[in-house]
Structures are given as structure tokens and as C-alpha cells.
């Protein structure tokens, strides 16, 4: 975006008052420096929706939605960035200037593709509902228990059994063939004829979270061995399969409200769930989830239930996808559907209550992997016990957190009647081997796990209270004084923060040059967003001239706390020689550097 446009945005925001705008939609009460009210984006009884007039932003501690005037209007009116800017400009009597030509060209192209998609969805929808051509598809849907109301809600359609049905319709509306190819709806044959991609198929439009049509999925109605059962739009300038989720536009409000999401596989799974009133359901558009999809999910929820078809849930690709969710900060539970069933079928046969029972019985990711790994192994004979233990060791060795690992080791040994000490030593052996294997490629990982090792047990003790106070102030100063950011970054390593603030610091350090008033929009994880917001809303301001002193205090506190942690470790009896040596070396380093202080 051109700098003139950014300047315009600054002026526009400067001319508006966020309290004024939000008050049009929410009853606000003044509390301290802030205004609070009941969140319009999720159901709540006590207000956690906060507007900060000083920084001109809003934030909800309940559902994690937040931003500036522009994003508030986008969210509440469900409109695009551009539309929001236009509405706000009208509100303050300003004119939106033209932005730079290349960007304008891109915008025009995207708008055209959205228009083509919109018309296509309408065309297919009309054929399904209003013409004889659609009867076959209507009957198929009826047989599967979908009603006219469902067809309308989900915008379903029918692609006619012709080579040029859509082609003729859209060229008749003035679009060029090349544009339709770009939209992924029309193909060019070897002898240079254009033809429809979707023919004689039931059509599921794929929407983005704002409800704009991005792409289409088409399902065969008659069984035909020579054709794929499902056919999807290719990637286009407006559609990236790995960045979208089917059903998010219908699910997002309930996802926010409940902080939970249920991830299924197919279009009809999502349709069935929503039809039966389970509204926080999306599908992954393919079984292997991407990290972008995981982050998208984490924006709206904390807990993800995986409800894949019984036959895919245990495959390797699926399990990898689930680790991606965990890495995005989500808690993951796997729903165990009966053999050979899918959510659509299960819901139809058993109903909502039984499905919710399955959710209650869902196990976490590690348990699921264990269950999966031990399937078909008879733990009652020696051979089975050896094989089973090997598999368990492999699974448990992937757990990075030592405490989590030990809890599972205990559980598993109890459950399968294994010796916990043997299991533990085998797991630790494997971890060591794995670490040596990729020592060079994963320095970061080693560093991180060391840090955790020091802070896990200690971060709730008194010694960490004062450091929290200092680090909060330091981070607050970082946000408040852009001109001091480089000084702080040069002096303080993010490793020096406690576990609670490490991620916040990493985010701020990484974005030190681009950080602006609307940083909330750049933070995708809700947990992280909440922490940054708490920092910004809390009244812990310091004067810029106090920052230098703060840095010194922080460093001193940091050294002191590491030493306390080390000392406690030394007192523990279960240290092996290697670890003891490492700790001693660290300890001596620290003592040497700061001889003045005693423990
Ligand atoms: Zn909220």
C-alpha cells in the first residue's frame, strides 16, 4: 500500500473516536481509563469487552477479538477492510484517495474473481432449485436428509451435464474466457476449446470467513468409476486451499463463543452438523491440516476436537496434522468414531446427544497415539510386551515437556502393567539419541527445553514475583517508547524472560520495527494476544528516563533467579553425573560474572 494511503489512514483514524463509534453498538461504562461493556462478538454476562480511548483500540478478554476503529467496523458489520475504510471516511467527511496503480490492479482482479464466483454460485444454485436439470441432485440430497432450507443456507448448487453451461452464462454476462480460466471454472482443451470444469455435479461453494465465495467443490451424483468422486477448484488468486477452512463463515461465532471447534473431513459432515445445531464445525478441505489452517483455528478457539472418518483418523498424515494444531497452541482431542463410520452418518443414525457423548469421551493426542500404537498388540505375552513397550517409548519420547512426559509414563505403566523406571530410562535414552541426531538442525529446540527446565518448577515461587513486576514494566516501556526499542533489544535477550512472558517478548522483539497502534491484528494466538493486551491496558507506565535503570534491575533479577533455580537443582538427588556437570559449569559461569552477590 502506498505511503499516501497510509497517511490517509492515520488521518482518518485521528479524526474518529473509537468510544464514539463503539457506543453506537455497545453500552459502555467508564472504568478507570477504559470503557467496558458486554462483548458484541460473544455471549457473556459480565463485561470483558474493553475500549481504550488513549490508544484508540478495543479488546475482548473473553473471546480475543480486538483492533482499531477499522477492524471494529469490519467485525461488527461483517464487511471488508475497504468497505470499512469507506464507511468511516463517510462518517468523518473525508475522501478515500486512489492507492498505487499496481495495488489497484490487483484489487480489481480480485474483485472481478469474487464477482465471477458469486455469479457462478447463483447460477448453480438456480439450476438446482428452479429447473428440471437439478432434479437428480435434489433427489440425491433429499435421500440423504437435506432439505430446501439446508440447500439455501449452504448455497448448494448443480453444475449441468454440459460442456459449456457456465461458459455461455458467464461470457453472456460480459466476462472473457481467460478470466474464467483464472477463476478455475473453465479449462482450455488441447485443440483450443474452452469448456466447463464442473459438469453434472452437486456443487458446494467454499466461502471465506466473511461469506464471500472463494471456490467450489463438486461431487458426483451417479457413481462413475472413471471420474473422481470429488472435484475441487484449483488454487486461484483468491483461493488457497491450505489457508481456508470449509464452514468457517457459519462456525466462527460459535467457535468464539465456546472457544471450541470440531474439525471434520467432508462437506456433508459440516452440513449435517450445522443442520443439527452443532454450529462450531469446520472441515479441513483435505485431511492433512496446514499450519496456516491451525493458526486460523487458534484465532477463534482453544480446544480442537478432531472428528475424522474412522478409517482416516489413525493414518500418519492425520497424526502429523494434529501435531500442527498442538504447535499452534491448541489443545487437541480426538473423537473415536465406530469403525467404518463418518460424522455425517453417525449424526444421522445416532443423533446429537450420542455425538456429544463421543466428544466427552474424546482422548487427548498422546493417549490417542498410544491407543493407535498398541492396536493389534497382545500385551499379555512377552513378545507383545516388548513390541508394545518399543512403540510407547517412541511416542513418549516426542513429548518435549519433562513433567508432561513423566505423568504419561506413570499413567501408561499403571495401565499396561509395565515397570515405570524401565520405561523412563528407555524414553530418556531415545530422547538423547534423537537430540544427537539433529543437534545442528535444532539448536533452538535445545535452548528452549533448557529454559523450561529452569523455570518450570520455580515460576510460581516468591523469587519470581519481583521479576514479573520488572519484566511487565520493561515490556510496557518497549511498547510505549519506539525510540528506546533498539536499546532494550540490544541489552535484553528474550531468553531472559520468564516462561510467562517469553513468547510476548519474542513477538515484540521480532516486530520492533513495524509495531504500531493496531498490533493486535498481527497476533494470531489468542493467548499471546491476551497477554499483550493486558500489558497495554494495565497502568504500569514508566518515564523514558527510567528505562535504563529498569534494564539494569532486570538483568540483576534475572541472574539471581537462575542461580536460585540452579541451587535447587543441585540439591536434588536424582541428578545424573552429566547433568550435574553441566549445571556446575553454568553455575560457575554465573558466579564468576557476578561474584558480588551471594546466594
Ligand atoms: Zn468477546
Coordinates of C-alpha atoms and ligand atoms in Angstrom, one line a residue:
X1 CA 0.0 0.0 0.0
X2 CA 1.4 3.4 -0.9
X3 CA 2.6 5.7 1.8
X4 CA 0.0 8.3 0.8
X5 CA -2.7 5.8 1.6
X6 CA -1.2 5.0 5.0
X7 CA -1.0 8.7 5.7
X8 CA -4.7 8.9 4.8
X9 CA -5.5 6.0 7.2
X10 CA -3.6 7.8 10.0
X11 CA -5.6 11.0 9.4
X12 CA -8.9 9.1 9.1
X13 CA -8.2 7.3 12.4
X14 CA -7.2 10.5 14.0
X15 CA -10.5 12.1 13.0
X16 CA -12.5 9.4 14.7
X17 CA -13.1 8.5 18.3
X18 CA -13.4 4.7 19.0
X19 CA -15.5 5.2 22.1
X20 CA -17.9 7.2 20.0
X21 CA -18.1 4.5 17.2
X22 CA -18.4 1.5 19.6
X23 CA -21.1 3.3 21.6
X24 CA -23.3 3.1 18.5
X25 CA -23.3 -0.7 19.0
X26 CA -22.4 -1.4 22.7
X27 CA -23.4 0.2 26.0
X28 CA -20.2 1.3 27.5
X29 CA -19.3 2.2 31.1
X30 CA -16.2 4.1 32.2
X31 CA -13.9 2.1 34.5
X32 CA -10.6 3.8 35.2
X33 CA -9.0 4.9 32.0
X34 CA -11.0 2.4 30.0
X35 CA -14.6 1.8 28.9
X36 CA -16.1 -1.6 29.3
X37 CA -19.3 -3.3 28.1
X38 CA -20.8 -6.6 27.1
X39 CA -19.0 -8.1 24.1
X40 CA -21.0 -7.9 20.9
X41 CA -18.9 -10.8 19.4
X42 CA -19.6 -13.4 22.0
X43 CA -22.2 -14.2 24.6
X44 CA -21.3 -13.1 28.1
X45 CA -22.9 -11.9 31.4
X46 CA -20.0 -10.0 32.9
X47 CA -18.3 -7.4 30.6
X48 CA -14.9 -8.3 29.3
X49 CA -15.1 -6.1 26.2
X50 CA -12.7 -3.1 26.8
X51 CA -12.2 0.1 24.9
X52 CA -9.1 2.1 25.5
X53 CA -9.6 5.7 24.3
X54 CA -5.9 6.6 24.9
X55 CA -4.6 4.1 22.4
X56 CA -7.8 4.1 20.4
X57 CA -8.4 0.3 20.4
X58 CA -10.9 -2.2 21.6
X59 CA -10.2 -5.7 23.0
X60 CA -12.3 -8.5 24.4
X61 CA -10.6 -10.6 27.1
X62 CA -13.3 -13.2 26.7
X63 CA -13.0 -14.0 23.0
X64 CA -9.8 -12.3 22.0
X65 CA -11.2 -10.1 19.3
X66 CA -9.6 -6.7 19.1
X67 CA -8.3 -3.9 17.0
X68 CA -8.8 -0.3 15.9
X69 CA -11.8 1.6 14.6
X70 CA -11.4 0.0 11.2
X71 CA -11.4 -3.6 12.4
X72 CA -14.2 -3.0 14.8
X73 CA -16.5 -1.9 12.0
X74 CA -15.2 -4.8 9.8
X75 CA -16.2 -7.3 12.5
X76 CA -19.5 -5.9 13.6
X77 CA -20.8 -5.1 10.1
X78 CA -19.1 -8.2 8.6
X79 CA -17.5 -6.1 5.8
X80 CA -14.1 -5.9 4.1
X81 CA -11.3 -3.6 5.1
X82 CA -12.0 -1.4 2.1
X83 CA -15.7 -1.1 2.9
X84 CA -14.9 -0.3 6.5
X85 CA -12.5 2.5 5.4
X86 CA -15.1 3.8 3.1
X87 CA -17.8 3.9 5.7
X88 CA -15.5 5.6 8.2
X89 CA -14.4 8.1 5.7
X90 CA -18.1 9.0 5.1
X91 CA -18.6 9.3 8.8
X92 CA -15.9 11.9 9.2
X93 CA -16.5 13.5 5.8
X94 CA -13.2 12.5 4.2
X95 CA -12.5 11.3 0.7
X96 CA -10.6 8.0 0.1
X97 CA -7.7 8.7 -2.2
X98 CA -6.7 6.4 -5.0
X99 CA -4.0 4.0 -4.0
X100 CA -1.0 2.9 -6.0
X101 CA -1.7 1.6 -9.5
X102 CA -0.2 -1.9 -9.1
X103 CA -2.2 -2.5 -5.9
X104 CA -5.3 -1.1 -7.6
X105 CA -4.8 -3.5 -10.5
X106 CA -4.6 -6.4 -8.0
X107 CA -7.7 -5.3 -6.2
X108 CA -9.6 -5.0 -9.4
X109 CA -8.6 -8.5 -10.4
X110 CA -9.6 -9.9 -7.0
X111 CA -12.9 -8.1 -7.1
X112 CA -13.6 -9.5 -10.6
X113 CA -12.8 -13.0 -9.5
X114 CA -15.1 -12.7 -6.5
X115 CA -17.8 -11.4 -8.8
X116 CA -17.4 -14.3 -11.1
X117 CA -17.5 -16.7 -8.2
X118 CA -20.6 -15.0 -6.8
X119 CA -22.5 -15.2 -10.1
X120 CA -21.4 -18.8 -10.6
X121 CA -22.7 -19.8 -7.2
X122 CA -26.0 -18.1 -8.0
X123 CA -26.2 -19.8 -11.4
X124 CA -25.6 -23.3 -10.0
X125 CA -28.0 -22.6 -7.1
X126 CA -30.7 -21.5 -9.5
X127 CA -30.3 -24.6 -11.7
X128 CA -30.6 -26.9 -8.6
X129 CA -33.6 -25.3 -7.1
X130 CA -35.6 -24.0 -10.0
X131 CA -35.0 -26.2 -13.1
X132 CA -35.7 -29.8 -14.1
X133 CA -32.0 -30.3 -14.7
X134 CA -31.4 -30.1 -10.9
X135 CA -34.0 -32.7 -10.0
X136 CA -31.5 -35.5 -9.9
X137 CA -29.3 -33.6 -7.4
X138 CA -32.4 -32.6 -5.4
X139 CA -33.4 -36.2 -5.1
X140 CA -30.0 -37.2 -4.1
X141 CA -29.9 -34.5 -1.3
X142 CA -33.4 -35.5 -0.2
X143 CA -32.4 -39.1 0.1
X144 CA -29.5 -38.0 2.3
X145 CA -31.8 -36.0 4.5
X146 CA -31.1 -32.4 3.4
X147 CA -33.9 -30.0 3.0
X148 CA -34.6 -27.0 0.8
X149 CA -33.7 -24.9 3.9
X150 CA -30.3 -26.5 4.0
X151 CA -29.8 -26.0 0.3
X152 CA -30.5 -22.3 0.7
X153 CA -28.4 -21.9 3.9
X154 CA -25.3 -23.5 2.4
X155 CA -25.8 -22.1 -1.1
X156 CA -25.7 -25.6 -2.7
X157 CA -26.0 -25.9 -6.5
X158 CA -25.9 -28.1 -9.5
X159 CA -23.5 -27.9 -12.4
X160 CA -25.3 -29.0 -15.5
X161 CA -24.4 -32.0 -17.7
X162 CA -23.0 -29.8 -20.5
X163 CA -19.6 -28.7 -21.7
X164 CA -20.4 -25.0 -21.9
X165 CA -23.3 -24.3 -19.5
X166 CA -21.4 -22.0 -17.2
X167 CA -19.1 -20.8 -20.0
X168 CA -22.1 -19.5 -22.0
X169 CA -23.7 -17.9 -18.9
X170 CA -20.6 -16.0 -17.9
X171 CA -19.5 -14.9 -21.3
X172 CA -23.1 -13.7 -21.8
X173 CA -22.5 -11.5 -18.8
X174 CA -19.5 -10.0 -20.5
X175 CA -16.6 -11.9 -18.9
X176 CA -13.7 -13.1 -21.1
X177 CA -12.8 -16.8 -21.3
X178 CA -9.3 -16.0 -19.9
X179 CA -10.8 -14.6 -16.8
X180 CA -12.9 -17.7 -16.3
X181 CA -9.8 -19.8 -16.6
X182 CA -8.1 -17.7 -14.0
X183 CA -11.1 -18.3 -11.7
X184 CA -10.6 -22.0 -12.2
X185 CA -14.1 -22.6 -13.6
X186 CA -13.2 -23.1 -17.2
X187 CA -10.5 -25.1 -18.9
X188 CA -8.8 -24.9 -22.3
X189 CA -8.5 -28.2 -24.2
X190 CA -5.6 -29.3 -26.4
X191 CA -7.5 -28.2 -29.5
X192 CA -8.1 -24.8 -28.0
X193 CA -11.7 -25.2 -26.9
X194 CA -12.9 -23.7 -23.6
X195 CA -15.1 -26.0 -21.5
X196 CA -16.6 -26.1 -18.0
X197 CA -14.6 -27.7 -15.2
X198 CA -17.7 -28.8 -13.3
X199 CA -20.2 -31.0 -15.2
X200 CA -23.1 -33.0 -13.8
X201 CA -22.1 -32.5 -10.2
X202 CA -23.6 -31.3 -6.9
X203 CA -21.8 -28.1 -6.1
X204 CA -20.6 -26.9 -2.6
X205 CA -19.5 -23.3 -2.7
X206 CA -16.5 -22.6 -0.4
X207 CA -16.7 -19.3 1.4
X208 CA -14.1 -17.3 3.3
X209 CA -14.9 -16.2 6.9
X210 CA -16.7 -13.2 5.6
X211 CA -19.0 -15.2 3.4
X212 CA -17.5 -14.4 0.0
X213 CA -17.3 -17.3 -2.4
X214 CA -13.7 -18.4 -2.9
X215 CA -14.0 -21.6 -4.8
X216 CA -16.2 -24.7 -5.4
X217 CA -16.3 -28.4 -4.6
X218 CA -18.2 -30.7 -6.9
X219 CA -19.5 -34.2 -6.0
X220 CA -20.5 -36.9 -8.5
X221 CA -24.2 -37.8 -8.2
X222 CA -24.2 -41.1 -10.1
X223 CA -21.4 -43.4 -9.3
X224 CA -18.9 -43.4 -12.2
X225 CA -15.7 -45.3 -11.8
X226 CA -13.9 -43.2 -14.4
X227 CA -14.4 -39.9 -12.5
X228 CA -13.1 -38.7 -9.2
X229 CA -15.9 -38.6 -6.6
X230 CA -14.9 -35.1 -5.5
X231 CA -13.5 -32.3 -7.7
X232 CA -12.3 -29.0 -6.3
X233 CA -11.4 -25.6 -7.8
X234 CA -7.7 -25.3 -8.3
X235 CA -5.7 -22.6 -6.5
X236 CA -6.5 -19.1 -7.8
X237 CA -5.6 -15.6 -6.8
X238 CA -8.5 -15.7 -4.3
X239 CA -8.3 -19.3 -3.2
X240 CA -5.5 -21.0 -1.3
X241 CA -6.7 -24.4 -0.1
X242 CA -4.2 -24.6 2.7
X243 CA -5.3 -21.3 4.1
X244 CA -9.0 -21.8 4.3
X245 CA -11.5 -24.0 6.1
X246 CA -14.8 -25.1 4.8
X247 CA -17.6 -23.8 7.0
X248 CA -15.7 -21.1 8.9
X249 CA -18.2 -18.5 7.9
X250 CA -21.0 -20.3 9.6
X251 CA -18.9 -21.6 12.5
X252 CA -16.9 -18.6 13.6
X253 CA -19.3 -17.1 16.0
X254 CA -20.0 -20.3 17.9
X255 CA -16.2 -21.1 17.8
X256 CA -15.6 -17.8 19.6
X257 CA -18.4 -18.2 22.0
X258 CA -17.5 -21.7 23.1
X259 CA -13.7 -21.4 22.4
X260 CA -14.1 -24.9 20.9
X261 CA -14.0 -26.2 17.3
X262 CA -14.9 -29.6 15.8
X263 CA -12.9 -30.4 12.7
X264 CA -14.4 -32.9 10.3
X265 CA -13.4 -34.1 6.9
X266 CA -16.1 -33.6 4.3
X267 CA -18.6 -31.1 3.1
X268 CA -21.6 -33.2 4.1
X269 CA -20.2 -33.7 7.6
X270 CA -20.2 -30.0 8.1
X271 CA -23.6 -29.6 6.6
X272 CA -25.1 -32.3 8.8
X273 CA -23.6 -30.9 12.0
X274 CA -24.8 -27.4 11.3
X275 CA -28.2 -28.8 10.2
X276 CA -28.5 -30.5 13.6
X277 CA -27.5 -27.4 15.5
X278 CA -23.8 -28.2 16.2
X279 CA -22.5 -24.9 14.9
X280 CA -18.8 -24.9 15.7
X281 CA -17.9 -27.3 12.9
X282 CA -15.4 -26.8 10.0
X283 CA -13.7 -29.1 7.5
X284 CA -10.1 -29.1 6.5
X285 CA -10.6 -29.3 2.7
X286 CA -8.3 -32.3 2.6
X287 CA -7.2 -34.4 5.6
X288 CA -3.7 -33.0 6.2
X289 CA -4.0 -29.7 8.0
X290 CA -1.6 -26.9 7.3
X291 CA 0.0 -24.6 9.9
X292 CA -1.9 -21.7 8.4
X293 CA -5.2 -23.5 9.0
X294 CA -4.1 -24.3 12.5
X295 CA -3.4 -20.6 13.2
X296 CA -6.7 -19.7 11.7
X297 CA -8.4 -22.1 14.1
X298 CA -6.4 -20.8 17.0
X299 CA -7.7 -17.3 16.3
X300 CA -11.2 -18.4 17.3
X301 CA -10.8 -21.3 19.8
X302 CA -8.6 -23.0 22.3
X303 CA -9.7 -26.6 22.0
X304 CA -10.0 -28.6 18.8
X305 CA -11.9 -31.8 18.5
X306 CA -10.8 -34.0 15.6
X307 CA -13.7 -35.9 14.3
X308 CA -12.4 -37.6 11.1
X309 CA -13.8 -40.7 9.5
X310 CA -13.0 -43.8 11.5
X311 CA -10.7 -45.1 8.8
X312 CA -8.6 -41.9 8.3
X313 CA -8.2 -40.8 12.0
X314 CA -5.3 -43.1 12.6
X315 CA -3.3 -42.5 9.4
X316 CA 0.1 -41.0 9.6
X317 CA -0.9 -37.9 7.6
X318 CA -3.7 -37.2 10.0
X319 CA -1.5 -37.6 13.1
X320 CA 1.1 -35.1 11.6
X321 CA -1.8 -32.7 11.0
X322 CA -2.7 -32.9 14.7
X323 CA 0.8 -32.0 15.9
X324 CA 0.4 -28.9 13.8
X325 CA -2.7 -28.0 15.8
X326 CA -0.8 -28.6 19.0
X327 CA 2.1 -26.4 17.9
X328 CA -0.4 -23.6 17.2
X329 CA -1.2 -23.6 20.9
X330 CA -4.4 -25.5 20.7
X331 CA -5.5 -28.4 23.0
X332 CA -6.3 -31.3 20.8
X333 CA -8.8 -34.1 21.4
X334 CA -9.5 -37.0 19.1
X335 CA -13.1 -38.3 18.7
X336 CA -13.2 -42.0 18.3
X337 CA -16.0 -42.9 15.8
X338 CA -17.0 -46.5 15.4
X339 CA -15.3 -48.5 12.7
X340 CA -16.3 -47.6 9.1
X341 CA -18.4 -44.6 10.0
X342 CA -18.2 -40.9 9.3
X343 CA -19.6 -38.0 11.3
X344 CA -22.4 -37.3 8.8
X345 CA -23.7 -40.9 9.0
X346 CA -23.1 -41.1 12.8
X347 CA -25.1 -38.0 13.5
X348 CA -28.0 -39.1 11.2
X349 CA -28.2 -42.5 12.8
X350 CA -27.5 -41.8 16.4
X351 CA -28.4 -38.1 16.9
X352 CA -26.8 -35.1 18.5
X353 CA -26.8 -36.4 22.1
X354 CA -24.8 -39.5 21.3
X355 CA -22.4 -37.5 19.3
X356 CA -21.8 -35.2 22.3
X357 CA -21.2 -38.3 24.4
X358 CA -18.4 -39.2 21.9
X359 CA -17.0 -35.7 22.4
X360 CA -17.0 -36.1 26.2
X361 CA -15.1 -39.4 25.8
X362 CA -12.6 -37.9 23.3
X363 CA -9.0 -38.5 24.3
X364 CA -6.0 -36.2 24.0
X365 CA -3.5 -36.5 21.3
X366 CA -0.9 -38.6 23.2
X367 CA -3.5 -41.0 24.5
X368 CA -4.9 -41.4 21.0
X369 CA -1.4 -42.2 19.6
X370 CA -0.8 -44.7 22.3
X371 CA -4.2 -46.4 21.7
X372 CA -3.4 -46.4 18.0
X373 CA 0.1 -47.7 18.5
X374 CA -1.0 -50.6 20.7
X375 CA -3.8 -51.7 18.5
X376 CA -3.4 -55.4 17.5
X377 CA -0.7 -56.0 20.0
X378 CA -1.3 -58.6 22.7
X379 CA 0.3 -57.2 25.9
X380 CA -0.2 -60.5 27.7
X381 CA 2.6 -62.3 26.1
X382 CA 6.3 -61.4 26.3
X383 CA 6.7 -60.7 22.6
X384 CA 3.8 -58.3 22.6
X385 CA 5.0 -56.6 25.7
X386 CA 8.4 -55.9 24.1
X387 CA 6.8 -54.7 20.9
X388 CA 4.3 -52.5 22.8
X389 CA 6.9 -51.0 25.0
X390 CA 9.0 -50.0 22.0
X391 CA 6.1 -48.3 20.5
X392 CA 5.3 -46.5 23.7
X393 CA 8.9 -45.3 24.1
X394 CA 8.8 -43.8 20.6
X395 CA 5.6 -41.9 21.3
X396 CA 6.5 -40.7 24.8
X397 CA 9.9 -39.5 23.5
X398 CA 8.2 -36.9 21.3
X399 CA 6.9 -35.1 24.4
X400 CA 9.1 -32.0 24.9
X401 CA 7.9 -31.1 28.4
X402 CA 9.5 -33.2 31.1
X403 CA 6.6 -33.0 33.5
X404 CA 4.1 -33.9 30.9
X405 CA 6.3 -36.8 29.9
X406 CA 6.6 -38.2 33.4
X407 CA 2.9 -38.0 34.0
X408 CA 2.3 -40.1 30.9
X409 CA 5.0 -42.5 31.8
X410 CA 3.3 -43.1 35.2
X411 CA -0.1 -43.4 33.6
X412 CA 0.9 -45.8 30.9
X413 CA 2.9 -48.0 33.3
X414 CA -0.1 -48.3 35.6
X415 CA -2.4 -49.0 32.8
X416 CA -0.4 -51.7 31.0
X417 CA 1.4 -53.1 34.0
X418 CA 4.9 -52.0 32.9
X419 CA 7.9 -51.0 35.1
X420 CA 7.9 -47.2 35.1
X421 CA 11.6 -47.0 35.8
X422 CA 12.5 -49.1 32.7
X423 CA 10.1 -47.1 30.6
X424 CA 11.5 -43.9 31.8
X425 CA 15.1 -44.8 31.2
X426 CA 14.3 -46.1 27.7
X427 CA 12.4 -42.9 26.8
X428 CA 15.3 -40.8 28.0
X429 CA 17.8 -42.9 26.1
X430 CA 15.8 -42.3 22.9
X431 CA 15.4 -38.6 23.5
X432 CA 19.2 -38.4 23.8
X433 CA 19.7 -40.3 20.5
X434 CA 17.2 -38.1 18.8
X435 CA 18.9 -35.0 20.1
X436 CA 22.3 -36.1 18.9
X437 CA 20.8 -36.9 15.5
X438 CA 19.7 -33.4 14.8
X439 CA 21.9 -31.4 17.0
X440 CA 22.8 -29.0 14.3
X441 CA 19.4 -28.5 12.9
X442 CA 17.6 -27.8 16.1
X443 CA 19.8 -25.7 18.4
X444 CA 16.7 -23.6 19.1
X445 CA 14.8 -26.6 20.4
X446 CA 17.6 -27.5 22.9
X447 CA 17.9 -23.9 24.0
X448 CA 14.2 -23.8 24.6
X449 CA 14.0 -27.0 26.6
X450 CA 16.8 -25.9 28.8
X451 CA 15.0 -22.7 29.6
X452 CA 11.9 -24.7 30.5
X453 CA 13.9 -26.9 32.7
X454 CA 15.0 -24.0 34.8
X455 CA 11.7 -22.2 35.1
X456 CA 9.0 -24.9 35.2
X457 CA 9.1 -25.5 38.9
X458 CA 10.1 -22.1 40.0
X459 CA 8.0 -19.6 38.3
X460 CA 5.3 -19.7 41.0
X461 CA 7.7 -19.1 43.9
X462 CA 8.4 -15.8 45.5
X463 CA 11.6 -15.2 43.8
X464 CA 9.8 -14.9 40.5
X465 CA 7.3 -12.3 41.7
X466 CA 9.6 -9.3 41.5
X467 CA 10.9 -10.4 38.1
X468 CA 7.3 -10.4 36.8
X469 CA 6.9 -6.9 38.0
X470 CA 10.0 -5.7 36.4
X471 CA 9.5 -7.6 33.1
X472 CA 6.0 -6.3 32.8
X473 CA 7.3 -2.8 33.2
X474 CA 10.0 -3.4 30.7
X475 CA 7.7 -4.7 28.1
X476 CA 5.3 -1.9 28.7
X477 CA 8.1 0.6 28.1
X478 CA 9.0 -1.3 24.9
X479 CA 5.5 -0.7 23.6
X480 CA 5.3 2.9 24.7
X481 CA 8.7 4.2 23.5
X482 CA 9.6 3.1 20.0
X483 CA 12.8 5.2 20.1
X484 CA 14.1 3.0 23.0
X485 CA 13.3 -0.3 21.5
X486 CA 16.7 -0.9 19.9
X487 CA 18.4 -0.1 23.2
X488 CA 16.2 -2.6 25.0
X489 CA 16.7 -5.3 22.4
X490 CA 20.5 -4.9 22.4
X491 CA 20.6 -5.2 26.2
X492 CA 18.0 -7.9 26.9
X493 CA 17.8 -11.3 25.3
X494 CA 14.3 -12.8 25.0
X495 CA 15.7 -15.9 26.7
X496 CA 16.0 -13.9 29.9
X497 CA 12.2 -13.5 30.3
X498 CA 10.3 -15.9 32.4
X499 CA 8.2 -18.6 30.8
X500 CA 5.1 -16.4 31.1
X501 CA 6.5 -13.5 29.1
X502 CA 9.0 -15.2 26.8
X503 CA 6.6 -15.5 23.9
X504 CA 5.4 -11.9 24.3
X505 CA 9.0 -10.7 24.3
X506 CA 9.8 -12.8 21.2
X507 CA 6.9 -11.4 19.4
X508 CA 7.7 -7.8 20.3
X509 CA 11.4 -8.2 19.6
X510 CA 10.7 -9.7 16.2
X511 CA 8.3 -6.9 15.3
X512 CA 10.1 -4.0 16.9
X513 CA 10.4 -2.0 13.6
X514 CA 6.8 -2.5 12.4
X515 CA 4.9 -2.3 15.6
X516 CA 2.1 0.2 15.5
X517 CA -1.2 1.0 17.3
X518 CA -3.0 -1.9 15.7
X519 CA -0.5 -4.6 16.6
X520 CA -3.4 -6.8 17.9
X521 CA -4.2 -7.6 14.3
X522 CA -0.8 -9.1 13.8
X523 CA -1.1 -11.5 16.7
X524 CA -2.8 -14.7 15.8
X525 CA -2.7 -16.7 19.0
X526 CA -5.4 -15.7 21.5
X527 CA -3.2 -16.5 24.5
X528 CA -0.5 -14.2 23.2
X529 CA -2.9 -11.5 22.3
X530 CA -4.5 -11.5 25.7
X531 CA -1.1 -11.1 27.3
X532 CA -0.1 -8.2 25.1
X533 CA -3.4 -6.5 25.7
X534 CA -3.2 -6.9 29.4
X535 CA 0.2 -5.2 29.2
X536 CA -1.2 -2.4 27.2
X537 CA -4.2 -1.8 29.3
X538 CA -2.5 -2.1 32.7
X539 CA -1.4 1.1 34.2
X540 CA 2.3 0.3 34.6
X541 CA 3.8 3.2 32.6
X542 CA 7.3 4.3 33.3
X543 CA 9.1 7.5 32.3
X544 CA 11.5 7.1 29.4
X545 CA 14.4 8.2 31.6
X546 CA 13.6 5.3 33.9
X547 CA 14.1 2.6 31.3
X548 CA 17.9 2.4 31.7
X549 CA 17.5 1.7 35.4
X550 CA 14.8 -0.9 34.6
X551 CA 17.2 -2.7 32.2
X552 CA 19.9 -2.9 35.0
X553 CA 17.3 -4.2 37.5
X554 CA 16.0 -6.8 35.1
X555 CA 19.4 -8.2 34.4
X556 CA 20.3 -8.4 38.1
X557 CA 17.0 -10.1 38.9
X558 CA 17.5 -12.5 36.1
X559 CA 20.9 -13.7 37.2
X560 CA 19.6 -14.0 40.7
X561 CA 16.7 -16.2 39.7
X562 CA 18.7 -18.5 37.5
X563 CA 21.1 -19.1 40.4
X564 CA 18.2 -19.9 42.8
X565 CA 17.0 -22.4 40.2
X566 CA 20.4 -24.0 39.8
X567 CA 20.9 -24.2 43.5
X568 CA 17.6 -26.1 43.9
X569 CA 18.6 -28.5 41.1
X570 CA 21.9 -29.2 42.8
X571 CA 20.0 -30.2 46.0
X572 CA 18.0 -32.8 44.2
X573 CA 19.4 -36.3 44.5
X574 CA 18.3 -37.7 41.2
X575 CA 20.8 -35.8 39.1
X576 CA 23.0 -37.9 36.9
X577 CA 26.7 -37.0 36.5
X578 CA 26.4 -35.5 33.1
X579 CA 23.6 -33.2 34.1
X580 CA 25.3 -32.3 37.3
X581 CA 28.5 -31.3 35.5
X582 CA 26.6 -29.1 33.1
X583 CA 24.8 -27.4 35.9
X584 CA 28.0 -26.8 37.7
X585 CA 29.6 -25.3 34.7
X586 CA 26.7 -22.9 34.3
X587 CA 26.7 -22.2 37.9
X588 CA 30.4 -21.3 37.9
X589 CA 30.0 -19.1 34.9
X590 CA 27.3 -17.1 36.6
X591 CA 29.1 -16.9 39.9
X592 CA 32.2 -15.7 38.2
X593 CA 30.4 -13.0 36.4
X594 CA 28.6 -11.7 39.4
X595 CA 30.8 -12.5 42.3
X596 CA 29.5 -9.7 44.4
X597 CA 26.1 -11.4 45.0
X598 CA 25.7 -14.3 47.3
X599 CA 23.0 -16.9 47.1
Ligands
LIG1 ZN1 -15.8 -11.1 23.2

